XYZ file of C-alpha atoms in Angstrom:
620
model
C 31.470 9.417 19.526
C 28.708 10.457 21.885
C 28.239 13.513 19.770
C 27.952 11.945 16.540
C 24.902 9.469 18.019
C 23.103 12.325 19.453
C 23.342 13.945 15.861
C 22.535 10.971 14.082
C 19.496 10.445 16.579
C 18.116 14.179 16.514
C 18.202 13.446 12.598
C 16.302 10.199 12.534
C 13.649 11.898 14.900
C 13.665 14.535 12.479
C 13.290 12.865 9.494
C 11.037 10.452 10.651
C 8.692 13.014 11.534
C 8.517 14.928 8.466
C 8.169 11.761 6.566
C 4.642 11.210 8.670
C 3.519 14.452 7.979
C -0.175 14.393 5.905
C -1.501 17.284 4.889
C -5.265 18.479 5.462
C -7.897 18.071 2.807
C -11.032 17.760 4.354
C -13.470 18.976 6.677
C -16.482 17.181 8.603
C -19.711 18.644 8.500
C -22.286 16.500 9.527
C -22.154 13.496 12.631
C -25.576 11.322 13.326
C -24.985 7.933 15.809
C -21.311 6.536 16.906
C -18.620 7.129 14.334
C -15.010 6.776 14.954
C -12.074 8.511 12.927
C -8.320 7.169 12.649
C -5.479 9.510 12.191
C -2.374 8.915 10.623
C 0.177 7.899 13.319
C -2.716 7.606 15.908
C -3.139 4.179 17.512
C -6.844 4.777 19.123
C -9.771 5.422 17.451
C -11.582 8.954 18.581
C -15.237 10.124 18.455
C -15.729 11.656 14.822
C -17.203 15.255 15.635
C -18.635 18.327 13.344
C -15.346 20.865 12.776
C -12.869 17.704 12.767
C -10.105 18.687 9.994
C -9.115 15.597 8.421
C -5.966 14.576 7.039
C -5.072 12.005 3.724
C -4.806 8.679 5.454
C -7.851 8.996 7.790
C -10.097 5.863 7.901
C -13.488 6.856 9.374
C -15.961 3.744 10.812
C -19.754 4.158 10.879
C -21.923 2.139 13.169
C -25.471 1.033 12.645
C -28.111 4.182 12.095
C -25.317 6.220 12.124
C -23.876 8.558 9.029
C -21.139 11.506 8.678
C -20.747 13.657 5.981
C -16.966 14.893 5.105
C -16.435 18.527 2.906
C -13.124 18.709 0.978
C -11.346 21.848 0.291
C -12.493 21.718 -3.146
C -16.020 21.422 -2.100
C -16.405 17.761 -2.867
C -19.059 15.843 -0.292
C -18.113 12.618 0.779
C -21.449 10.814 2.597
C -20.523 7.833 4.053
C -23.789 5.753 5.210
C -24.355 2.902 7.976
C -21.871 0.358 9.004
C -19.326 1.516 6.577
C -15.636 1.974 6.626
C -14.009 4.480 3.915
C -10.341 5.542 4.289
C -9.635 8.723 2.823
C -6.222 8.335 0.751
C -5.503 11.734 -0.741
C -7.096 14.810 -1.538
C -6.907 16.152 -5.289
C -4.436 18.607 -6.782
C -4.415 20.487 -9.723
C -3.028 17.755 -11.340
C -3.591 14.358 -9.100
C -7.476 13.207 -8.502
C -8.188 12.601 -4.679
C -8.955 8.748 -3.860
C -11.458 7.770 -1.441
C -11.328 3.676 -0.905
C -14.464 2.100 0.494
C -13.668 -1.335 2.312
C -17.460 -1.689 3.533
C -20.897 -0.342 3.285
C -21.769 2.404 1.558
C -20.458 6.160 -0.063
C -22.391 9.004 -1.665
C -20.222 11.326 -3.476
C -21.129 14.692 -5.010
C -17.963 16.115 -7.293
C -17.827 19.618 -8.516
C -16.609 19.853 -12.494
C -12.639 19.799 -12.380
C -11.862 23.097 -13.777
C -9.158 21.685 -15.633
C -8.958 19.507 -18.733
C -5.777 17.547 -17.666
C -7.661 15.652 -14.839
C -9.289 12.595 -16.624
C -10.527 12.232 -13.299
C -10.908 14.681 -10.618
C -11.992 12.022 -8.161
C -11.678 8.537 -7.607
C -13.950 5.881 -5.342
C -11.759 2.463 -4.998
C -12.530 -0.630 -3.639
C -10.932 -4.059 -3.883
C -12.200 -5.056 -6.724
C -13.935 -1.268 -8.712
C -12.894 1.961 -9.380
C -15.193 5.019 -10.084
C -13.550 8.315 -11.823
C -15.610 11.159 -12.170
C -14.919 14.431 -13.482
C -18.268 16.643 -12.090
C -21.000 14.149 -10.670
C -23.640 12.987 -8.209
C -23.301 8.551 -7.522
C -23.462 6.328 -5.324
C -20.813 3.198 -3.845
C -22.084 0.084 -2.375
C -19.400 -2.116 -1.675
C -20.259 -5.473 0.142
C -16.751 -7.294 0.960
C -18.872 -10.939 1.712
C -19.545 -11.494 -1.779
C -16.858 -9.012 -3.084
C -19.580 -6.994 -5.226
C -19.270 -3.627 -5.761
C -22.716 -1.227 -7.064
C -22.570 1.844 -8.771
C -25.665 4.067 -9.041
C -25.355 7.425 -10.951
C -28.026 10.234 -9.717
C -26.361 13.211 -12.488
C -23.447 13.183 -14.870
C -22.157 10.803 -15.826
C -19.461 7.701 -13.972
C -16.602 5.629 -15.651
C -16.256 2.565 -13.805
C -13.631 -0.389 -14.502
C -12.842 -3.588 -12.789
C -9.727 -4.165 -11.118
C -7.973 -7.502 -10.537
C -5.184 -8.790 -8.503
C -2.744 -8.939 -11.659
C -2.548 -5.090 -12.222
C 0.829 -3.848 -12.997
C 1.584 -1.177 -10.524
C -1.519 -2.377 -8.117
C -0.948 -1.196 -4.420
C -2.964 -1.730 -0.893
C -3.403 0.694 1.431
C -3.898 -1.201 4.603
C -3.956 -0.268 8.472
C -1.518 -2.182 10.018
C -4.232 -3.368 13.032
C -1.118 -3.140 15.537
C 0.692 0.384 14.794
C -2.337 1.898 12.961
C -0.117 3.162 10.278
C -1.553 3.382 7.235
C 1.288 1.664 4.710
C 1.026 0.614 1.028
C 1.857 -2.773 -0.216
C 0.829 -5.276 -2.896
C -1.955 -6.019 -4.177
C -4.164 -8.517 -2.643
C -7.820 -10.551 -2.930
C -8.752 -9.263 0.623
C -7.746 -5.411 0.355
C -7.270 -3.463 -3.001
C -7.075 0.090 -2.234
C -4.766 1.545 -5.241
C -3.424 5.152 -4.876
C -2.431 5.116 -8.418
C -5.882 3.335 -9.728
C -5.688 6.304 -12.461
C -3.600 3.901 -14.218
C -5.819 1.599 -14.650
C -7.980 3.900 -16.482
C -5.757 4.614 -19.194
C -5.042 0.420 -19.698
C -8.805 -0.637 -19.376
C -11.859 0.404 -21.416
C -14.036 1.956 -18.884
C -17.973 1.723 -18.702
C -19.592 5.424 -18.245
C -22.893 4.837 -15.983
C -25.301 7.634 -16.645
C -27.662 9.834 -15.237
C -30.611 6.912 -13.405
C -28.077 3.846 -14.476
C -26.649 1.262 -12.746
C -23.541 -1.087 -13.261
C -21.952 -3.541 -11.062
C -19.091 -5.970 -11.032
C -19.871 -9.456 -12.517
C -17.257 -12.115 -10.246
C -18.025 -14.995 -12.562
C -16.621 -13.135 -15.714
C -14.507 -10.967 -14.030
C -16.048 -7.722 -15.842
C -18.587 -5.003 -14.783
C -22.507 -4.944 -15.846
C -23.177 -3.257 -18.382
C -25.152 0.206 -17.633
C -28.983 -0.264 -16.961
C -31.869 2.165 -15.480
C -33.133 1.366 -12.209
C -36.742 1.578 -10.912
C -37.498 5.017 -11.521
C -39.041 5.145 -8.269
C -36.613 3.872 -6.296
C -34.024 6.351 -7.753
C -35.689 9.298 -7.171
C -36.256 7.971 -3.125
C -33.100 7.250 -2.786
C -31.740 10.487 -4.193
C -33.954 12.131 -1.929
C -32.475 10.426 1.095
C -29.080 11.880 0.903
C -27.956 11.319 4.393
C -29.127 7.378 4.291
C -31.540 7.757 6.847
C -33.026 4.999 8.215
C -36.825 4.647 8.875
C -38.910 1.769 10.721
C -41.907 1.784 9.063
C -41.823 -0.982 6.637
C -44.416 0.824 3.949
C -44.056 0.217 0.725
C -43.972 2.958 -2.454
C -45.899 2.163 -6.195
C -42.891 0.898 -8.115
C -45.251 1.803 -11.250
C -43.728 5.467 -11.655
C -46.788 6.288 -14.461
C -48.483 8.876 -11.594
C -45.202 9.614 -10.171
C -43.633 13.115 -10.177
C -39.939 12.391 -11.159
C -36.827 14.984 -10.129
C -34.561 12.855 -11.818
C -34.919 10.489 -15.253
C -32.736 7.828 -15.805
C -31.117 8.446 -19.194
C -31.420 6.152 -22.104
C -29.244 3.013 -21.910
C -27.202 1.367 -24.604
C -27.928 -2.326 -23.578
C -30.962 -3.958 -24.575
C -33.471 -3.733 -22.256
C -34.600 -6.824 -22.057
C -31.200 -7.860 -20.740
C -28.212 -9.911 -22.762
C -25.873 -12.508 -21.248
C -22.990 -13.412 -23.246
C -20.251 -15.557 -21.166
C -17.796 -16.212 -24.487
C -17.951 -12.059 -24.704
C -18.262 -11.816 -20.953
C -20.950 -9.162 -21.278
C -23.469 -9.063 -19.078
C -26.755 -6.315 -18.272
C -29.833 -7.151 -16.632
C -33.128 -6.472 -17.271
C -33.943 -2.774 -16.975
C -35.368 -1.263 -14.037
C -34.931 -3.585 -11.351
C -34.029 -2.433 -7.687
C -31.128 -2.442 -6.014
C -30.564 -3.757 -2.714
C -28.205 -1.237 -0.439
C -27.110 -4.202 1.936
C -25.907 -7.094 -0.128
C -25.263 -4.571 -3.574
C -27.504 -7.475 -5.491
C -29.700 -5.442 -8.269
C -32.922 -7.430 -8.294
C -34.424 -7.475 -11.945
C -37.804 -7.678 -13.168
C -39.232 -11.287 -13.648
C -40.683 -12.364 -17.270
C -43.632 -11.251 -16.087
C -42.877 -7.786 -15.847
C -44.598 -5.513 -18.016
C -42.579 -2.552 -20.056
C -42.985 1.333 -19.401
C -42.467 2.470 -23.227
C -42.595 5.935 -21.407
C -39.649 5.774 -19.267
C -38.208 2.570 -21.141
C -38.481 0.456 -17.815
C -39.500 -3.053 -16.920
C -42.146 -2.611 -13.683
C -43.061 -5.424 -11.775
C -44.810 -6.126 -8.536
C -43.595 -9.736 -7.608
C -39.857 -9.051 -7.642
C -40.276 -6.943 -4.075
C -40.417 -3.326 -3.289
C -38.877 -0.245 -1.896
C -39.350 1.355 1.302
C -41.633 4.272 0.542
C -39.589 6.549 3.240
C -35.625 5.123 2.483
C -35.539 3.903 -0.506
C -34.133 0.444 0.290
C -35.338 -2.866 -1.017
C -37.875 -4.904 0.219
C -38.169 -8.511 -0.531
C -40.801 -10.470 -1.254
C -42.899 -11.950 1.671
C -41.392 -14.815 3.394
C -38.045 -14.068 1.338
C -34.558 -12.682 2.660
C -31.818 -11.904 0.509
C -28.566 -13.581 1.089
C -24.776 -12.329 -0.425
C -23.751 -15.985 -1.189
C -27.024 -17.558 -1.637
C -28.854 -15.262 -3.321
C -32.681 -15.107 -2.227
C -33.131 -17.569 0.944
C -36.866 -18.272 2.719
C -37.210 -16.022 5.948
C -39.726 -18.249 8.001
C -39.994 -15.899 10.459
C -42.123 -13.131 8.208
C -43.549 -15.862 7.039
C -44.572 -18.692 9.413
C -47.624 -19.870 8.039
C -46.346 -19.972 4.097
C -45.510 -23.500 3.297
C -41.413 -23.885 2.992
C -41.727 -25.889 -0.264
C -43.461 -22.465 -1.822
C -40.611 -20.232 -0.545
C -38.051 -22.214 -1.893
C -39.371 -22.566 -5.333
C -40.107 -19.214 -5.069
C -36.320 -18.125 -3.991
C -35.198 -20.186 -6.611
C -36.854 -18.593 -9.329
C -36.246 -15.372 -8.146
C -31.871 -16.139 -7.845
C -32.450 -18.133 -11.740
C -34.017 -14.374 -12.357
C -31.365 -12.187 -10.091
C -28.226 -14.218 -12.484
C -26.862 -14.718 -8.578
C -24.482 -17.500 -9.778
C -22.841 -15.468 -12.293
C -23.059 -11.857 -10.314
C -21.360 -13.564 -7.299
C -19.607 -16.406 -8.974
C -16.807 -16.861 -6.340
C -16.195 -13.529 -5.431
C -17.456 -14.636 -1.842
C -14.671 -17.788 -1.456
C -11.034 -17.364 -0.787
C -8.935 -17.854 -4.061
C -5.755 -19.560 -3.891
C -2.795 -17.166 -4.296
C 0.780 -17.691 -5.069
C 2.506 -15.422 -2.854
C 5.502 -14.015 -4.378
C 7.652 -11.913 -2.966
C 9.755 -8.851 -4.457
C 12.438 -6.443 -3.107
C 9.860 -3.735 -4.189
C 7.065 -5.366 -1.913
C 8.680 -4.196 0.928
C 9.379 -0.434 -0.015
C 5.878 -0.159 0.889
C 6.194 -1.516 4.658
C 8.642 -0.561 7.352
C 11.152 -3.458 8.156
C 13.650 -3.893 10.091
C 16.885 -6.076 9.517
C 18.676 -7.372 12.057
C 22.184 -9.424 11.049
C 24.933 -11.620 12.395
C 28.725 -11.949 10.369
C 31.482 -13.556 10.839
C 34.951 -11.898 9.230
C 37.854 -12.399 8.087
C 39.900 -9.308 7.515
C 43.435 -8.529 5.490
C 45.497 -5.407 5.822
C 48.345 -4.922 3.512
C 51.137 -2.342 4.259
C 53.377 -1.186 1.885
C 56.289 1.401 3.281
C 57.516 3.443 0.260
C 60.633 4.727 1.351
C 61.706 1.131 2.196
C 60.300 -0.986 -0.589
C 58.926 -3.260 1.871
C 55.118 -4.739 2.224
C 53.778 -6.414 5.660
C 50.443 -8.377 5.368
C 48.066 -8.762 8.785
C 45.660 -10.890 8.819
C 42.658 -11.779 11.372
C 40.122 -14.828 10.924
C 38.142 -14.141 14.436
C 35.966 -10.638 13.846
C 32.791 -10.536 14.182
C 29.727 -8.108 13.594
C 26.066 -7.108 14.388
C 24.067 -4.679 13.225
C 20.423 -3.466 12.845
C 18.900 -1.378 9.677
C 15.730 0.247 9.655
C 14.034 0.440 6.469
C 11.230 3.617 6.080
C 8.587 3.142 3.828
C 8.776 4.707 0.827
C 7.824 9.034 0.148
C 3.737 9.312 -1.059
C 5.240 11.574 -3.766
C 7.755 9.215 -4.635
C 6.587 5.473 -4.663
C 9.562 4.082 -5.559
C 12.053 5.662 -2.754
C 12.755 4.578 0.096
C 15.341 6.364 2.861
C 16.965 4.123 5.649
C 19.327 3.937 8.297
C 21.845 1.675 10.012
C 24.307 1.064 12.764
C 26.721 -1.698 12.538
C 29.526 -2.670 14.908
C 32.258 -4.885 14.483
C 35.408 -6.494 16.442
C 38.328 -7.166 14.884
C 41.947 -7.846 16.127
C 45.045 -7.282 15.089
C 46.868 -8.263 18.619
C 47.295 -11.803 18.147
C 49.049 -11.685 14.786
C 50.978 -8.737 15.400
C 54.604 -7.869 16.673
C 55.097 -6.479 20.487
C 55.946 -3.005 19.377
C 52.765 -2.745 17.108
C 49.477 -1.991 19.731
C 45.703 -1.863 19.122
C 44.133 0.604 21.483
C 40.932 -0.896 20.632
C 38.923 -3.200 18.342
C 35.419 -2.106 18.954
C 34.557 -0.598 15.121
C 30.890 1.543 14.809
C 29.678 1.857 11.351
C 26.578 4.333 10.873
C 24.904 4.876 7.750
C 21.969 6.550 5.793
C 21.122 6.217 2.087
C 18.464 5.700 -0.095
C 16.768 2.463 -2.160
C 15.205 3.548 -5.254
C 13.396 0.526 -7.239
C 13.904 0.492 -10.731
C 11.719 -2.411 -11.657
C 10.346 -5.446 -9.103
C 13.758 -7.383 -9.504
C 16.138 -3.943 -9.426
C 17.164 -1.547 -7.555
C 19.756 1.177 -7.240
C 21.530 1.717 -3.837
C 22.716 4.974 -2.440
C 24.450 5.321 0.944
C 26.432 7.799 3.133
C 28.556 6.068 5.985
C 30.577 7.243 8.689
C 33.034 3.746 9.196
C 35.318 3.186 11.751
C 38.226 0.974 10.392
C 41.830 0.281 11.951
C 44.881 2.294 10.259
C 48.575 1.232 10.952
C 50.192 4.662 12.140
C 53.715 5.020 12.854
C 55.089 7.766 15.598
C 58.581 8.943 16.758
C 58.936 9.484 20.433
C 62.562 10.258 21.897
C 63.729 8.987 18.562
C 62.091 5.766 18.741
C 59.505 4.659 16.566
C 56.488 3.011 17.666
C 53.350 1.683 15.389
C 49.660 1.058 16.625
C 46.257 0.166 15.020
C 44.485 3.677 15.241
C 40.517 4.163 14.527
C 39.908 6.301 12.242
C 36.195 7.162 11.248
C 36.585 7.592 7.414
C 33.166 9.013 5.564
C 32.096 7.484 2.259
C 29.473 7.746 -0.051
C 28.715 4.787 -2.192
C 26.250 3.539 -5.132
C 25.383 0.365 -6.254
C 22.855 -1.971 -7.501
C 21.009 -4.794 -6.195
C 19.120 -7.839 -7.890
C 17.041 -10.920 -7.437
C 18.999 -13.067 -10.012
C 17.036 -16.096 -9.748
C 13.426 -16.067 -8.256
C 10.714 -18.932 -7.250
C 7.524 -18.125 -5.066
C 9.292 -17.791 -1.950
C 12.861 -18.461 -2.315
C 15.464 -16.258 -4.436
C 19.306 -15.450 -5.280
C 20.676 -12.136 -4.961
C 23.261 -9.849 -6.153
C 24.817 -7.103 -5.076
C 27.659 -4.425 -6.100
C 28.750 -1.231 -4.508
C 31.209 1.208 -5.366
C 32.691 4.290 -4.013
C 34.776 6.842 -2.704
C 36.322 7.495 1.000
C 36.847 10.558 1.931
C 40.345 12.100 3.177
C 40.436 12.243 6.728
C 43.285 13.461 9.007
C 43.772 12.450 12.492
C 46.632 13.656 15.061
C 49.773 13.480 12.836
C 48.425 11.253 9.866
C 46.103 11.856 7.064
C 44.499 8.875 5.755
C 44.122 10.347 1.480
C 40.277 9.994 -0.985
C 40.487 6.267 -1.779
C 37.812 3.604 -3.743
C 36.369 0.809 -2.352
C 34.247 -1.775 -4.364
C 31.768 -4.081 -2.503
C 30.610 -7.602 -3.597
C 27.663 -10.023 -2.128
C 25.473 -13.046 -3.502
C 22.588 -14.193 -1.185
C 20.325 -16.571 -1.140
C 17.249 -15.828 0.913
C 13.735 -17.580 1.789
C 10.133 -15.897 2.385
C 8.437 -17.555 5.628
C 5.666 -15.050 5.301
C 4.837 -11.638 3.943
C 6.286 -10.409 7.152
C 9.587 -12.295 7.556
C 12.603 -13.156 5.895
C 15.544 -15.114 6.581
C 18.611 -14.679 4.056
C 22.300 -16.020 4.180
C 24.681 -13.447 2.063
C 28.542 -14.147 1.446
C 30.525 -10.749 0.766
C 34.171 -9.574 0.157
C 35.109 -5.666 0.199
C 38.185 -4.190 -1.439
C 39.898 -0.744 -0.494
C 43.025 0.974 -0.419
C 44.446 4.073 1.344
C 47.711 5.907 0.959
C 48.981 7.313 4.636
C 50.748 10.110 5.590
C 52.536 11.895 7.968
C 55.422 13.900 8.698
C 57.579 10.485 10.130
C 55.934 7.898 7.103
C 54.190 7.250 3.853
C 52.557 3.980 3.180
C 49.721 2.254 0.895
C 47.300 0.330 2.849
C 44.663 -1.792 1.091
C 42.455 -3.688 3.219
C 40.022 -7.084 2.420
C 37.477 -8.047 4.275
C 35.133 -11.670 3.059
C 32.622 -13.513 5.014
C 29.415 -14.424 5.756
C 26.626 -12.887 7.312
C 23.014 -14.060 8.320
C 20.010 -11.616 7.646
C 16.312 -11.537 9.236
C 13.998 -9.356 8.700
C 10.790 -8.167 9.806
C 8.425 -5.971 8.180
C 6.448 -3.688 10.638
């Protein structure tokens, strides 16, 4: 016994460690200012530094003024500016696009062509609520979680970008459990959408390409993106220029009129109107073109009706809107203005003291009846109600553990062959714990999950049994390992190995008398099966499950227990507390049958065990 649970122990080790493995796919380049990094498995943040190798499931964390810049193998540069958070989710293969998720601040991403034409996308920015593919390009991310906006600006090639929403098919998080640190995968939610398989999406949902100088952004308030307009031509080439998101303090502005200006880079011509079109029965939406964009709040500011049109570059310019920092690149608000993610533009008294309030309000409101803040933000910056419903394939995604309580009642029929006769034994008093710890499913394969368990049991025979027929003992171990794979959210097919411990009537002949015991045999087995939710609410469901399969011949001392079936029955009905624990009450009944042997006795032995045990579980 003590051999088999060092086995099973170096094996769980084992496995468990090659299951946490991540590979390397990226290298960092370039540190300025305090950034942290987060390894898989890792539980403390560490200094990011130049040389770092990084692995998929790395989160990095930039403070303020600071900035790191991350090479993968395949050249692609990952920039990731102030007071951002990105986690880096997998690097690309030769057939699967690497995913980057942004969950704050902002991302500059250059992407090398992908060589070959069976990656729609060779790369892929998430965040919770957009997703950029690119094949070969130069772009932007802003991604501002307070008003749940995410801004795309493309510097060369060319960007599709589609909205996601929490009722995507297939949709998975990637979240860091703030506890273990593990990265782990679960359902999509309104507060983190970080979707490894976001390629998906793409093929269900018409993207928008952003070109060369364009900008798009989501639109909360009809849950679509913008469609593609040219920014100020000034302010793109600045900010192109500033590649590393430097910071500057001098607060002087540049001529937003680019008439004078030497451009490197021209936004290409857009498809929408330039004047802007609104259409909430359509649910299209573009601005005005060439307004600025605001790096903080992701807000594109667009030119007022006053604006006057470049025919040249095909650009509204205007003067009253704000301005750009002449160094950086980032938008400068009016005088006596601040710009707000909920709100919109807000008076800032303080640059501004002797202005008269009334003025500055007026004046913000104009400017947020200009910026379309209402519908832009809509209520992507308040909580939305959400019916939490729970699946068996929710938690394939999480670790969990189950811990359980039964109470049995067990049946052994013998029948002696030679003498025609059958003896039933029955016990109503056994009793069981045991403990089952779920893995999260394989990267590679979403849908499987391993696990393993230990069960052990008491039952007794010595009550209900003659004098001359002993039970040694009636402590029963039970360990298993097997597989989940999940079908569909409701089904899944079951596949375990178990090494059981049961109780097997032997007979023996010593100085010609015969004595009979309950032995403990450890039988193996392999079994498959199926389980469903058969009825399902929010929170509550009913459950089925059936198992079948084979035991294995085993041969102890003088006996040999033969290969036998067994056939395994349950119905539970189980309630949701939270996304993190269950409680669930399950009746069962099992059915097998042996046929014993030895050199003194043959017999048939079928066994039936029914009762009812009490499940809670905890993901991790």
């Amino acid at each position: 016994m003590i051999r088999i649970i060092l086995l099973i122990s170096v094996f769980l080790f084992s496995f468990n460690s090659f299951s946490a493995a991540k590979r390397f796919v990226a290298k960092v380049s370039k540190v300025r200012g305090k950034v942290t990094v987060l390894s898989p498995g890792q539980h403390k943040a560490r200094i990011l530094r130049v040389g770092m190798k990084l692995k998929e499931d790395t989160s990095i964390v930039t403070s303020k003024r600071s900035f790191a810049q991350v090479v993968f193998f395949d050249k692609t540069k990952l920039n990731i500016g102030p007071e951002s958070k990105a986690l880096i989710v997998k690097g690309n293969t030769k057939s699967e696009p690497g995913v980057v998720g942004l969950l704050k601040g902002k991302l500059r991403t250059s992407v090398k062509k992908a060589p070959s034409k069976r990656l729609s996308e060779k790369f892929i920015i998430q965040t919770r609520n957009a997703a950029m593919g690119v094949r070969g390009t130069e772009f932007q991310t802003i991604y501002n979680p307070d008003g749940n906006l995410t801004s795309l600006l493309t510097y060369k090639g060319e960007v599709a970008m589609v909205k996601l929403d929490d009722t995507d098919e297939d949709a998975l998080d990637v979240e860091r459990d703030s506890r273990t640190k593990k990265v782990k995968l679960k359902k999509a939610s309104p507060k983190k959408d970080i979707r490894p398989d976001v390629k998906k999406v793409f093929k269900k949902k018409k993207a928008v390409v952003v070109k060369q100088g364009q900008f798009s952004g989501t639109v909360n308030k009809l849950e679509t993106v913008s469609l593609p307009v040219k920014i100020n031509p000034v302010q793109l080439n600045i900010l192109y220029k500033n590649e590393d998101f430097k910071e500057v303090k001098t607060q002087k502005k540049a001529k937003v009129d680019p008439v004078k200006e030497k451009l490197a880079i021209k936004p290409v011509e857009q498809e929408a109107p330039l004047e802007g079109v609104i259409d909430k029965d359509k649910k299209v939406f573009a601005p005005k073109a060439g307004g600025f964009l605001d790096l903080k709040t992701g807000l594109y500011i667009p030119p007022s009706n006053e604006s006057k049109l470049n025919k040249k570059l095909g650009v509204y310019v205007d003067n009253k809107t704000g301005g750009v920092n002449a160094a950086s690149g980032e938008y400068i608000p009016p005088k006596g203005l601040k710009l707000d993610t909920e709100k919109g533009f807000v008076p800032d008294l303080k640059s501004a003291p002797k202005v008269d309030k009334k003025v500055l309000i007026a004046q913000a409101r104009s400017l947020n009846e200009n910026t379309a803040t209402d519908v832009v933000v809509g209520d992507g910056n308040k909580k939305r109600k959400i019916v939490k419903s729970f699946f068996p394939r929710d938690l394939y995604t999480r670790e969990s553990i189950v811990f359980s309580i039964a109470h049995l009642d067990e049946e052994l029929k013998v029948g002696e062959i030679s003498r025609d006769v059958s003896r039933t034994y029955r016990t109503d008093e056994g009793k069981s714990i045991s403990i089952r710890w779920n893995q999260k499913s394989f990267s590679e394969f979403k849908n499987l999950r391993p696990y393993f368990g230990l069960t052990i049991s008491k039952v007794d025979y010595s009550s209900v049994t003659r004098e001359n027929r002993s039970q040694p003992e009636d402590t029963l171990h039970n360990f298993e390992f097997g597989f989940d794979y999940s079908f569909s959210k409701r089904l899944s097919f079951l596949f375990r190995t178990q090494l059981e411990q049961t109780l097997i009537l032997n007979h023996s002949l010593t100085n010609n008398v015969q004595t009979s015991s309950f032995d403990v045999v450890t039988i193996p087995r392999f079994n498959i099966g199926v389980n469903s939710d058969l009825v399902k609410s929010e929170k509550a469901y009913l459950n089925g499950e059936a198992l079948f399969g084979i035991n294995f011949t085993k041969t102890k001392n003088d006996f040999t227990v033969d290969r036998a079936l067994n056939l395994e029955l349950s119905l539970g009905v189980g309630y949701w507390w939270s996304k993190s624990f269950r409680t669930e009450l399950r009746a069962y009944t099992k059915h097998e049958k042996y046929n014993v042997n030895s050199q003194y006795f043959e017999n048939d032995q079928s066994r039936d065990r029914s009762g009812v045990k009490a499940n809670f579980l905890f993901a991790l």
